[in-house]
């Protein structure tokens, strides 16, 4: 076995030594590439498949998990910025159960689990403190569950309630948010955090919540109670103006073409929240149902006399408007009558309360500029009517719209077009030069390969010719020696020579290997022999 291996290695060594320089380089590079590929495939096959063990860990919990895994000798990987620990998939559940038995991760944010540790001896101050810590922990977990938020810290300031005080302090909150790498919270997410915290605490308003990032930048705007969830009044106004400009610009581009019209909108919005309450009374049916009716009648008849009778009026005067005195021949009579009637009918009562939302339009001012060349075939009056209808211009409200036809300055556009054209030409030229350069390099490489191939072919042909010549010469010499020996040798010797192995075959193979390994030396030797002849 040893001789076989040594023979194979010796044969490979002789074969490699017979290669040209280029063939040796290619053989070495190919062998190295195969070995490297085999090593990479072996590592890929032997590497275990990792799966998340815990995700969204805090720094302290991640440190505790890693320390415990090192103690138990479990392989692990840390991913996702350090808040995710991964272990081989086959050991996920086993490792998770073991760590849970050790109380890892501990969940340092607490939450409502803090309230489970209270006892009968807990003081009122401790209860309030634990409640505040529990709320902070639960809000922290909720905020960290949002996309893009890595860690969050919530601080609550809840004043103590006073029993005999008319004024109570307002609760406030501050939130510190650290986002993941490359993530920025938009205003909708910030408003969601603000309203989430405000709705979790009794008596807290959205304006009492402050949100800041880890860089110290204020994300929430407490002075803004704007409309439609906008972060500030200026942003809402700019958004409204951009929408109106885009709507008008789309119509103008269809009429005069792109770049031939410009629209600017200035909006005056009212952010005051007003409430109007009105009450209206209406009789539904005059002949309908009467709710209540009261009728009073007074009738008096008595003997006459000189004494005045009646109702005493102001200043002691006697009201004789209802007194009748009759004087006869020795007798007089008086009468008094009074009647009143009160009737209550059913009425319809309508109470209406209207609350106007902030962000309503008070005034709208629009300016439209048309290019004189492009707008030659259009009518400014029609464009004015079109923009008025599209944006809802109301002159009674104080809105204004002005359409101006003016020559546009196209120098910047022409300069930009010229620069763009020159840039395109330079890019095209550079592309052509790169193509020519690549083609030239390719042609040179092909020529080099062709030259090497032709040179190698020529050398192989010369080697073959030299080998054939040497072999023929050796055969001729051997034939001459055999002929000479055949003349002098006996028949028995000739019979022995025929049965013996031919030594020229081994000599031929050795000469062939010598010619392939040292062609230049063999050629020089043959030239020397020919010169001697």
Coordinates of C-alpha atoms in Angstrom, one line a residue:
X1 CA 0.0 0.0 0.0
X2 CA 2.8 2.3 0.9
X3 CA 4.6 1.6 -2.4
X4 CA 1.4 2.3 -4.3
X5 CA 0.8 5.7 -2.6
X6 CA 4.5 6.6 -3.1
X7 CA 4.2 5.6 -6.7
X8 CA 1.1 7.7 -7.2
X9 CA 2.7 10.7 -5.6
X10 CA 5.8 10.3 -7.6
X11 CA 3.7 10.1 -10.8
X12 CA 1.8 13.2 -9.9
X13 CA 5.1 15.0 -9.1
X14 CA 6.5 14.0 -12.5
X15 CA 3.3 15.1 -14.2
X16 CA 3.3 18.5 -12.4
X17 CA 7.0 19.1 -13.2
X18 CA 6.2 18.5 -16.9
X19 CA 3.7 21.4 -16.9
X20 CA 4.5 24.8 -18.2
X21 CA 4.6 27.9 -16.0
X22 CA 1.0 28.9 -16.9
X23 CA -0.3 25.4 -16.4
X24 CA 1.4 25.3 -13.0
X25 CA -0.3 28.6 -12.0
X26 CA -3.7 27.4 -13.1
X27 CA -3.3 24.1 -11.4
X28 CA -2.3 25.8 -8.1
X29 CA -5.2 28.3 -8.2
X30 CA -7.7 25.6 -9.1
X31 CA -6.5 23.3 -6.3
X32 CA -6.6 26.2 -3.8
X33 CA -10.2 27.2 -4.9
X34 CA -11.3 23.6 -4.5
X35 CA -9.8 23.4 -1.0
X36 CA -11.4 26.7 0.0
X37 CA -14.8 25.7 -1.3
X38 CA -14.6 22.4 0.5
X39 CA -13.7 24.2 3.8
X40 CA -16.6 26.7 3.3
X41 CA -19.1 23.9 2.6
X42 CA -17.9 21.9 5.6
X43 CA -18.3 24.9 7.9
X44 CA -21.8 25.7 6.5
X45 CA -22.9 22.1 7.0
X46 CA -21.4 21.9 10.5
X47 CA -22.8 25.3 11.6
X48 CA -26.0 24.9 13.7
X49 CA -29.3 26.6 12.7
X50 CA -29.9 29.5 15.2
X51 CA -33.3 30.7 16.3
X52 CA -34.3 33.6 18.7
X53 CA -34.3 32.7 22.4
X54 CA -35.5 36.1 23.7
X55 CA -36.2 39.3 21.8
X56 CA -36.7 42.9 22.9
X57 CA -34.4 42.5 26.0
X58 CA -33.2 45.4 28.0
X59 CA -29.5 45.8 28.6
X60 CA -29.6 44.3 32.0
X61 CA -31.7 41.3 30.9
X62 CA -29.5 40.7 27.9
X63 CA -26.4 40.7 30.1
X64 CA -28.0 38.2 32.5
X65 CA -29.0 35.9 29.7
X66 CA -25.6 35.9 28.1
X67 CA -23.8 35.3 31.4
X68 CA -26.1 32.4 32.2
X69 CA -25.5 30.9 28.7
X70 CA -21.8 31.2 29.2
X71 CA -22.1 29.4 32.5
X72 CA -24.1 26.5 31.0
X73 CA -21.8 26.3 27.9
X74 CA -24.6 27.0 25.4
X75 CA -23.6 28.5 22.0
X76 CA -25.3 31.8 21.3
X77 CA -25.4 34.8 18.9
X78 CA -26.4 38.4 19.6
X79 CA -28.5 40.1 16.9
X80 CA -30.7 43.1 16.3
X81 CA -28.6 45.6 18.0
X82 CA -28.1 43.6 21.2
X83 CA -31.7 43.1 22.2
X84 CA -32.1 39.6 20.7
X85 CA -30.2 36.5 21.8
X86 CA -30.2 33.5 19.5
X87 CA -29.3 29.9 20.3
X88 CA -29.3 26.6 18.2
X89 CA -32.8 25.8 17.1
X90 CA -32.7 22.4 18.8
X91 CA -32.0 23.9 22.2
X92 CA -34.4 26.9 22.1
X93 CA -37.2 25.5 24.3
X94 CA -34.9 23.6 26.7
X95 CA -32.8 26.7 27.3
X96 CA -35.8 29.0 27.6
X97 CA -37.3 26.8 30.3
X98 CA -34.1 26.6 32.2
X99 CA -33.6 30.4 32.2
X100 CA -37.2 30.9 33.2
X101 CA -36.6 28.6 36.2
X102 CA -33.7 30.9 37.2
X103 CA -35.9 34.0 36.9
X104 CA -34.2 35.2 33.7
X105 CA -35.1 37.6 32.1
X106 CA -36.3 39.3 35.2
X107 CA -38.3 42.0 33.4
X108 CA -36.8 45.0 35.3
X109 CA -39.6 47.3 34.1
X110 CA -41.9 45.8 36.7
X111 CA -45.4 46.7 35.7
X112 CA -48.4 45.4 37.7
X113 CA -46.3 42.6 39.1
X114 CA -44.9 45.2 41.7
X115 CA -48.4 45.3 43.3
X116 CA -48.3 41.6 44.0
X117 CA -45.5 42.1 46.6
X118 CA -47.7 44.4 48.9
X119 CA -48.7 43.2 52.3
X120 CA -51.0 44.4 55.1
X121 CA -48.1 46.4 56.6
X122 CA -47.5 48.5 53.5
X123 CA -48.0 52.2 54.2
X124 CA -50.2 54.4 52.1
X125 CA -47.1 56.3 50.7
X126 CA -45.6 52.9 49.7
X127 CA -48.9 51.9 48.0
X128 CA -49.0 55.2 46.0
X129 CA -45.3 54.8 45.0
X130 CA -45.8 51.2 43.9
X131 CA -48.9 52.2 41.9
X132 CA -47.0 54.9 40.1
X133 CA -44.0 52.6 39.4
X134 CA -46.5 49.9 38.1
X135 CA -48.1 52.4 35.7
X136 CA -44.7 53.6 34.5
X137 CA -43.6 50.0 33.8
X138 CA -46.8 49.1 31.9
X139 CA -46.7 52.3 29.8
X140 CA -43.0 51.6 29.1
X141 CA -43.8 48.1 27.8
X142 CA -46.7 49.4 25.7
X143 CA -44.6 52.1 24.1
X144 CA -41.7 49.7 23.4
X145 CA -44.2 47.5 21.6
X146 CA -44.5 50.1 18.9
X147 CA -42.6 49.7 15.6
X148 CA -39.3 51.5 15.6
X149 CA -39.0 52.1 19.4
X150 CA -36.1 50.3 21.0
X151 CA -36.4 51.5 24.6
X152 CA -38.7 53.9 26.5
X153 CA -38.7 55.5 29.9
X154 CA -41.9 57.0 31.4
X155 CA -42.0 59.3 34.4
X156 CA -45.3 60.2 36.0
X157 CA -46.0 63.1 38.3
X158 CA -49.3 62.3 40.1
X159 CA -50.2 64.9 42.8
X160 CA -51.7 63.7 46.0
X161 CA -55.5 64.3 46.2
X162 CA -56.6 66.8 48.8
X163 CA -59.9 66.1 50.4
X164 CA -60.8 69.6 51.6
X165 CA -59.3 71.5 48.7
X166 CA -61.1 73.0 45.8
X167 CA -58.1 73.0 43.5
X168 CA -56.3 69.8 42.7
X169 CA -52.9 69.6 41.0
X170 CA -52.8 68.3 37.4
X171 CA -50.9 65.0 36.7
X172 CA -48.1 65.3 34.2
X173 CA -45.9 62.8 32.3
X174 CA -42.6 62.8 30.5
X175 CA -41.6 60.1 28.0
X176 CA -38.0 59.5 26.8
X177 CA -37.9 57.4 23.6
X178 CA -34.9 55.8 22.0
X179 CA -35.5 54.5 18.5
X180 CA -33.7 51.8 16.6
X181 CA -30.8 52.6 14.3
X182 CA -32.0 54.5 11.2
X183 CA -35.6 54.9 12.4
X184 CA -37.3 58.3 13.1
X185 CA -40.7 58.6 14.7
X186 CA -43.2 60.6 12.6
X187 CA -45.7 63.0 14.1
X188 CA -48.6 60.5 14.0
X189 CA -46.5 58.1 16.2
X190 CA -45.6 60.9 18.6
X191 CA -49.3 61.9 18.9
X192 CA -50.1 58.2 19.5
X193 CA -47.7 58.1 22.4
X194 CA -49.0 61.3 23.8
X195 CA -52.7 60.3 23.7
X196 CA -51.8 56.8 24.9
X197 CA -50.2 58.1 28.1
X198 CA -52.9 60.8 28.6
X199 CA -55.7 58.3 28.3
X200 CA -54.0 55.9 30.9
X201 CA -53.9 58.4 33.8
X202 CA -57.1 59.8 35.3
X203 CA -57.3 63.6 34.8
X204 CA -54.4 63.9 32.5
X205 CA -54.7 65.8 29.2
X206 CA -52.6 65.5 26.1
X207 CA -51.1 68.9 26.6
X208 CA -49.6 67.6 29.9
X209 CA -47.5 64.9 28.2
X210 CA -43.9 65.6 27.0
X211 CA -42.1 63.3 24.6
X212 CA -38.4 63.6 23.8
X213 CA -35.9 61.4 22.1
X214 CA -32.5 60.2 23.3
X215 CA -30.8 63.2 21.6
X216 CA -32.7 65.6 23.8
X217 CA -34.9 66.9 21.0
X218 CA -38.6 67.7 21.9
X219 CA -40.9 65.6 19.8
X220 CA -44.2 66.7 21.1
X221 CA -45.6 70.3 20.9
X222 CA -47.5 71.2 24.0
X223 CA -48.7 74.5 22.8
X224 CA -50.5 73.0 19.9
X225 CA -54.1 71.6 20.1
X226 CA -54.5 71.9 16.4
X227 CA -56.9 70.3 14.0
X228 CA -57.0 66.9 12.4
X229 CA -54.2 65.6 14.6
X230 CA -51.6 68.0 13.1
X231 CA -48.5 68.6 15.2
X232 CA -48.7 72.4 15.0
X233 CA -50.8 75.1 13.5
X234 CA -48.1 76.1 11.0
X235 CA -47.8 72.6 9.7
X236 CA -51.5 72.3 9.3
X237 CA -51.7 75.6 7.4
X238 CA -48.8 74.6 5.1
X239 CA -50.4 71.2 4.5
X240 CA -53.7 72.9 3.6
X241 CA -52.0 75.4 1.3
X242 CA -50.0 72.6 -0.5
X243 CA -53.1 70.6 -1.1
X244 CA -54.9 73.6 -2.6
X245 CA -51.9 74.5 -4.7
X246 CA -51.6 70.9 -6.0
X247 CA -55.3 70.8 -6.9
X248 CA -55.2 74.1 -8.9
X249 CA -51.8 73.2 -10.5
X250 CA -53.2 69.9 -11.8
X251 CA -56.0 71.8 -13.6
X252 CA -53.7 74.4 -15.0
X253 CA -51.2 71.8 -16.3
X254 CA -54.0 70.2 -18.3
X255 CA -54.9 73.6 -19.9
X256 CA -51.6 75.4 -20.5
X257 CA -49.1 72.6 -20.1
X258 CA -46.5 71.8 -17.6
X259 CA -44.2 74.6 -16.5
X260 CA -46.5 77.3 -18.0
X261 CA -48.4 78.2 -14.8
X262 CA -47.7 78.7 -11.2
X263 CA -50.1 78.8 -8.3
X264 CA -49.6 80.3 -4.8
X265 CA -52.2 79.9 -2.1
X266 CA -52.3 81.8 1.3
X267 CA -54.9 80.5 3.7
X268 CA -56.1 82.2 6.9
X269 CA -57.4 79.4 9.2
X270 CA -59.4 79.8 12.4
X271 CA -58.2 77.5 15.2
X272 CA -60.6 78.8 17.8
X273 CA -63.1 76.2 19.1
X274 CA -66.5 77.8 19.4
X275 CA -69.8 76.4 20.7
X276 CA -73.2 77.9 19.7
X277 CA -76.4 76.9 21.5
X278 CA -79.9 78.0 20.3
X279 CA -83.4 77.1 21.5
X280 CA -86.6 77.5 19.3
X281 CA -90.2 77.4 20.4
X282 CA -93.0 76.5 17.9
X283 CA -96.6 75.7 18.3
X284 CA -97.2 72.6 16.4
X285 CA -101.0 72.8 16.1
X286 CA -103.1 75.8 17.2
X287 CA -106.2 73.6 17.6
X288 CA -104.3 70.8 19.3
X289 CA -104.3 69.5 22.8
X290 CA -104.5 72.0 25.7
X291 CA -102.3 71.2 28.6
X292 CA -104.2 73.2 31.2
X293 CA -107.1 75.7 31.4
X294 CA -108.2 78.0 34.3
X295 CA -111.4 80.2 34.3
X296 CA -112.4 82.6 37.2
X297 CA -115.8 84.5 37.4
X298 CA -116.9 87.0 40.0
X299 CA -120.5 88.3 40.3
X300 CA -121.8 90.7 43.0
X301 CA -125.2 92.4 43.5
X302 CA -126.0 94.6 46.6
X303 CA -128.1 97.5 48.0
X304 CA -127.3 101.1 47.0
X305 CA -126.3 103.9 49.4
X306 CA -124.3 107.0 49.6
X307 CA -121.2 105.1 50.6
X308 CA -119.0 104.6 47.6
X309 CA -118.1 101.0 46.8
X310 CA -115.4 99.5 44.7
X311 CA -111.7 98.6 44.7
X312 CA -109.3 100.9 46.4
X313 CA -106.8 102.2 43.9
X314 CA -103.5 104.1 44.3
X315 CA -103.5 107.2 46.4
X316 CA -106.7 106.2 48.2
X317 CA -108.8 106.7 45.1
X318 CA -111.8 104.6 44.5
X319 CA -111.9 102.7 41.3
X320 CA -115.5 103.1 40.1
X321 CA -114.9 101.5 36.7
X322 CA -116.6 98.4 37.8
X323 CA -119.2 100.0 40.1
X324 CA -122.7 100.8 39.0
X325 CA -124.9 103.0 41.3
X326 CA -128.6 103.3 40.8
X327 CA -130.5 106.0 42.7
X328 CA -134.3 105.7 42.9
X329 CA -137.0 107.2 44.9
X330 CA -135.9 106.0 48.2
X331 CA -133.8 102.9 47.2
X332 CA -130.4 102.2 45.3
X333 CA -128.7 98.9 43.9
X334 CA -125.2 98.1 42.7
X335 CA -123.7 95.2 40.7
X336 CA -120.1 93.8 40.2
X337 CA -118.9 91.3 37.6
X338 CA -115.4 90.0 36.7
X339 CA -114.3 87.0 34.7
X340 CA -110.8 85.7 33.6
X341 CA -109.6 82.6 31.7
X342 CA -106.1 81.2 31.3
X343 CA -105.2 78.4 28.8
X344 CA -101.8 76.7 28.3
X345 CA -101.3 75.0 24.9
X346 CA -98.5 72.5 24.0
X347 CA -95.4 73.9 22.2
X348 CA -92.5 72.2 20.3
X349 CA -89.1 73.1 21.9
X350 CA -85.9 72.6 19.8
X351 CA -82.5 73.0 21.4
X352 CA -79.4 72.9 19.1
X353 CA -75.8 73.0 20.1
X354 CA -73.2 73.5 17.3
X355 CA -69.5 73.1 18.0
X356 CA -67.2 74.3 15.2
X357 CA -64.0 72.3 14.9
X358 CA -60.6 74.2 14.7
X359 CA -59.1 74.7 11.3
X360 CA -61.9 76.3 9.5
X361 CA -61.1 78.6 6.6
X362 CA -61.6 82.3 7.4
X363 CA -60.1 83.7 4.2
X364 CA -58.4 82.3 1.1
X365 CA -56.1 84.3 -1.2
X366 CA -54.9 82.7 -4.5
X367 CA -52.5 84.1 -7.1
X368 CA -52.1 82.5 -10.5
X369 CA -49.4 83.4 -13.0
X370 CA -49.7 82.3 -16.6
X371 CA -47.0 82.3 -19.3
X372 CA -47.8 84.9 -21.9
X373 CA -46.7 82.6 -24.8
X374 CA -48.5 79.5 -23.6
X375 CA -51.7 81.4 -22.5
X376 CA -52.2 83.2 -25.8
X377 CA -55.0 80.8 -26.8
X378 CA -56.7 80.7 -23.3
X379 CA -59.1 83.1 -21.7
X380 CA -58.0 84.4 -18.2
X381 CA -61.7 84.8 -17.3
X382 CA -62.4 81.1 -17.8
X383 CA -59.3 80.1 -15.8
X384 CA -60.5 82.4 -13.0
X385 CA -63.9 80.8 -13.0
X386 CA -62.3 77.3 -13.0
X387 CA -60.0 78.1 -10.1
X388 CA -62.9 79.7 -8.1
X389 CA -64.9 76.6 -8.4
X390 CA -62.1 74.2 -7.7
X391 CA -60.9 75.9 -4.5
X392 CA -64.2 77.2 -3.3
X393 CA -63.4 80.9 -3.5
X394 CA -66.1 83.0 -1.7
X395 CA -65.9 86.7 -2.2
X396 CA -68.4 87.4 0.5
X397 CA -66.0 85.8 3.0
X398 CA -63.2 88.1 1.8
X399 CA -61.4 85.6 -0.5
X400 CA -59.4 87.0 -3.4
X401 CA -58.2 85.4 -6.7
X402 CA -55.9 87.1 -9.2
X403 CA -54.9 85.7 -12.6
X404 CA -52.0 87.4 -14.3
X405 CA -50.6 86.7 -17.7
X406 CA -46.9 87.6 -17.8
X407 CA -43.8 86.5 -19.8
X408 CA -41.9 83.8 -17.9
X409 CA -38.1 83.9 -17.4
X410 CA -36.8 80.8 -19.1
X411 CA -33.1 81.5 -18.7
X412 CA -32.7 79.1 -15.8
X413 CA -34.6 76.4 -17.6
X414 CA -32.4 76.9 -20.7
X415 CA -29.3 76.8 -18.6
X416 CA -30.4 73.7 -16.8
X417 CA -31.3 72.0 -20.2
X418 CA -27.9 72.9 -21.6
X419 CA -26.1 71.6 -18.6
X420 CA -28.2 68.5 -18.7
X421 CA -27.4 68.0 -22.4
X422 CA -23.7 68.5 -21.8
X423 CA -23.8 66.1 -18.8
X424 CA -25.6 63.5 -21.0
X425 CA -23.0 64.0 -23.8
X426 CA -20.2 63.6 -21.3
X427 CA -21.8 60.5 -19.8
X428 CA -22.3 59.1 -23.3
X429 CA -18.7 59.8 -24.2
X430 CA -17.4 58.3 -21.0
X431 CA -19.6 55.3 -21.6
X432 CA -18.1 54.9 -25.1
X433 CA -14.6 55.3 -23.9
X434 CA -15.2 52.8 -21.2
X435 CA -16.7 50.4 -23.8
X436 CA -13.7 50.9 -26.1
X437 CA -11.3 50.4 -23.2
X438 CA -13.0 47.2 -22.1
X439 CA -13.0 46.0 -25.7
X440 CA -9.3 46.8 -26.0
X441 CA -8.5 45.0 -22.8
X442 CA -10.6 42.1 -23.9
X443 CA -8.8 42.0 -27.3
X444 CA -5.4 42.1 -25.6
X445 CA -6.4 39.3 -23.2
X446 CA -7.6 37.2 -26.2
X447 CA -4.4 38.0 -28.1
X448 CA -2.3 37.0 -25.1
X449 CA -4.2 33.8 -24.6
X450 CA -3.9 33.1 -28.3
X451 CA -0.2 33.7 -28.2
X452 CA 0.3 31.5 -25.2
X453 CA -1.8 28.8 -26.9
X454 CA 0.2 29.0 -30.2
X455 CA 3.4 29.0 -28.3
X456 CA 2.4 26.0 -26.2
X457 CA 1.2 24.2 -29.3
X458 CA 4.5 25.0 -31.1
X459 CA 6.5 23.7 -28.1
X460 CA 4.3 20.6 -27.9
X461 CA 4.9 20.0 -31.7
X462 CA 8.6 20.5 -31.3
X463 CA 8.6 18.2 -28.3
X464 CA 6.7 15.6 -30.2
X465 CA 9.1 15.9 -33.2
X466 CA 12.1 15.6 -31.0
X467 CA 10.7 12.7 -29.1
X468 CA 9.8 10.9 -32.4
X469 CA 13.3 11.6 -33.8
X470 CA 15.0 10.3 -30.7
X471 CA 12.8 7.2 -30.6
X472 CA 13.5 6.5 -34.3
X473 CA 17.2 6.9 -33.8
X474 CA 17.1 4.6 -30.8
X475 CA 15.1 2.0 -32.7
X476 CA 17.5 2.2 -35.7
X477 CA 20.5 1.7 -33.3
X478 CA 18.7 -1.1 -31.6
X479 CA 17.9 -2.8 -34.9
X480 CA 21.5 -2.5 -36.1
X481 CA 22.7 -4.0 -32.8
X482 CA 20.3 -6.8 -33.0
X483 CA 21.3 -7.5 -36.6
X484 CA 24.9 -7.6 -35.6
X485 CA 24.3 -9.9 -32.7
X486 CA 22.1 -12.2 -34.8
X487 CA 25.0 -12.9 -37.1
X488 CA 27.4 -13.9 -34.3
X489 CA 25.1 -15.5 -31.9
X490 CA 24.1 -19.2 -31.9
X491 CA 20.5 -20.4 -32.5
X492 CA 20.2 -21.2 -28.8
X493 CA 21.3 -17.7 -27.9
X494 CA 18.8 -16.2 -30.4
X495 CA 16.1 -18.3 -28.9
X496 CA 16.9 -17.0 -25.4
X497 CA 17.0 -13.4 -26.7
X498 CA 13.5 -13.8 -28.2
X499 CA 12.1 -15.0 -24.9
X500 CA 13.8 -12.3 -22.9
X501 CA 11.9 -9.0 -22.3
X502 CA 12.7 -6.1 -24.7
X503 CA 14.9 -3.6 -22.8
X504 CA 14.1 -0.9 -25.4
X505 CA 10.6 -0.4 -24.1
X506 CA 11.8 0.8 -20.7
X507 CA 14.4 2.9 -22.3
X508 CA 11.8 4.5 -24.6
X509 CA 9.5 5.4 -21.7
X510 CA 12.4 6.9 -19.8
X511 CA 13.6 8.9 -22.8
X512 CA 10.0 10.2 -23.4
X513 CA 9.8 11.4 -19.8
X514 CA 13.2 13.0 -20.1
X515 CA 12.2 14.8 -23.3
X516 CA 8.9 16.1 -21.7
X517 CA 10.7 17.3 -18.5
X518 CA 13.8 18.7 -20.2
X519 CA 13.1 19.5 -23.8
X520 CA 15.8 22.1 -24.2
X521 CA 18.6 19.9 -22.9
X522 CA 17.5 17.0 -25.1
X523 CA 17.4 19.3 -28.1
X524 CA 20.9 20.6 -27.4
X525 CA 22.1 17.0 -27.0
X526 CA 20.6 16.0 -30.3
X527 CA 22.1 19.0 -32.1
X528 CA 25.5 18.0 -30.7
X529 CA 25.1 14.4 -32.0
X530 CA 24.1 15.6 -35.4
X531 CA 27.0 18.0 -35.5
X532 CA 29.4 15.1 -34.6
X533 CA 28.0 13.0 -37.5

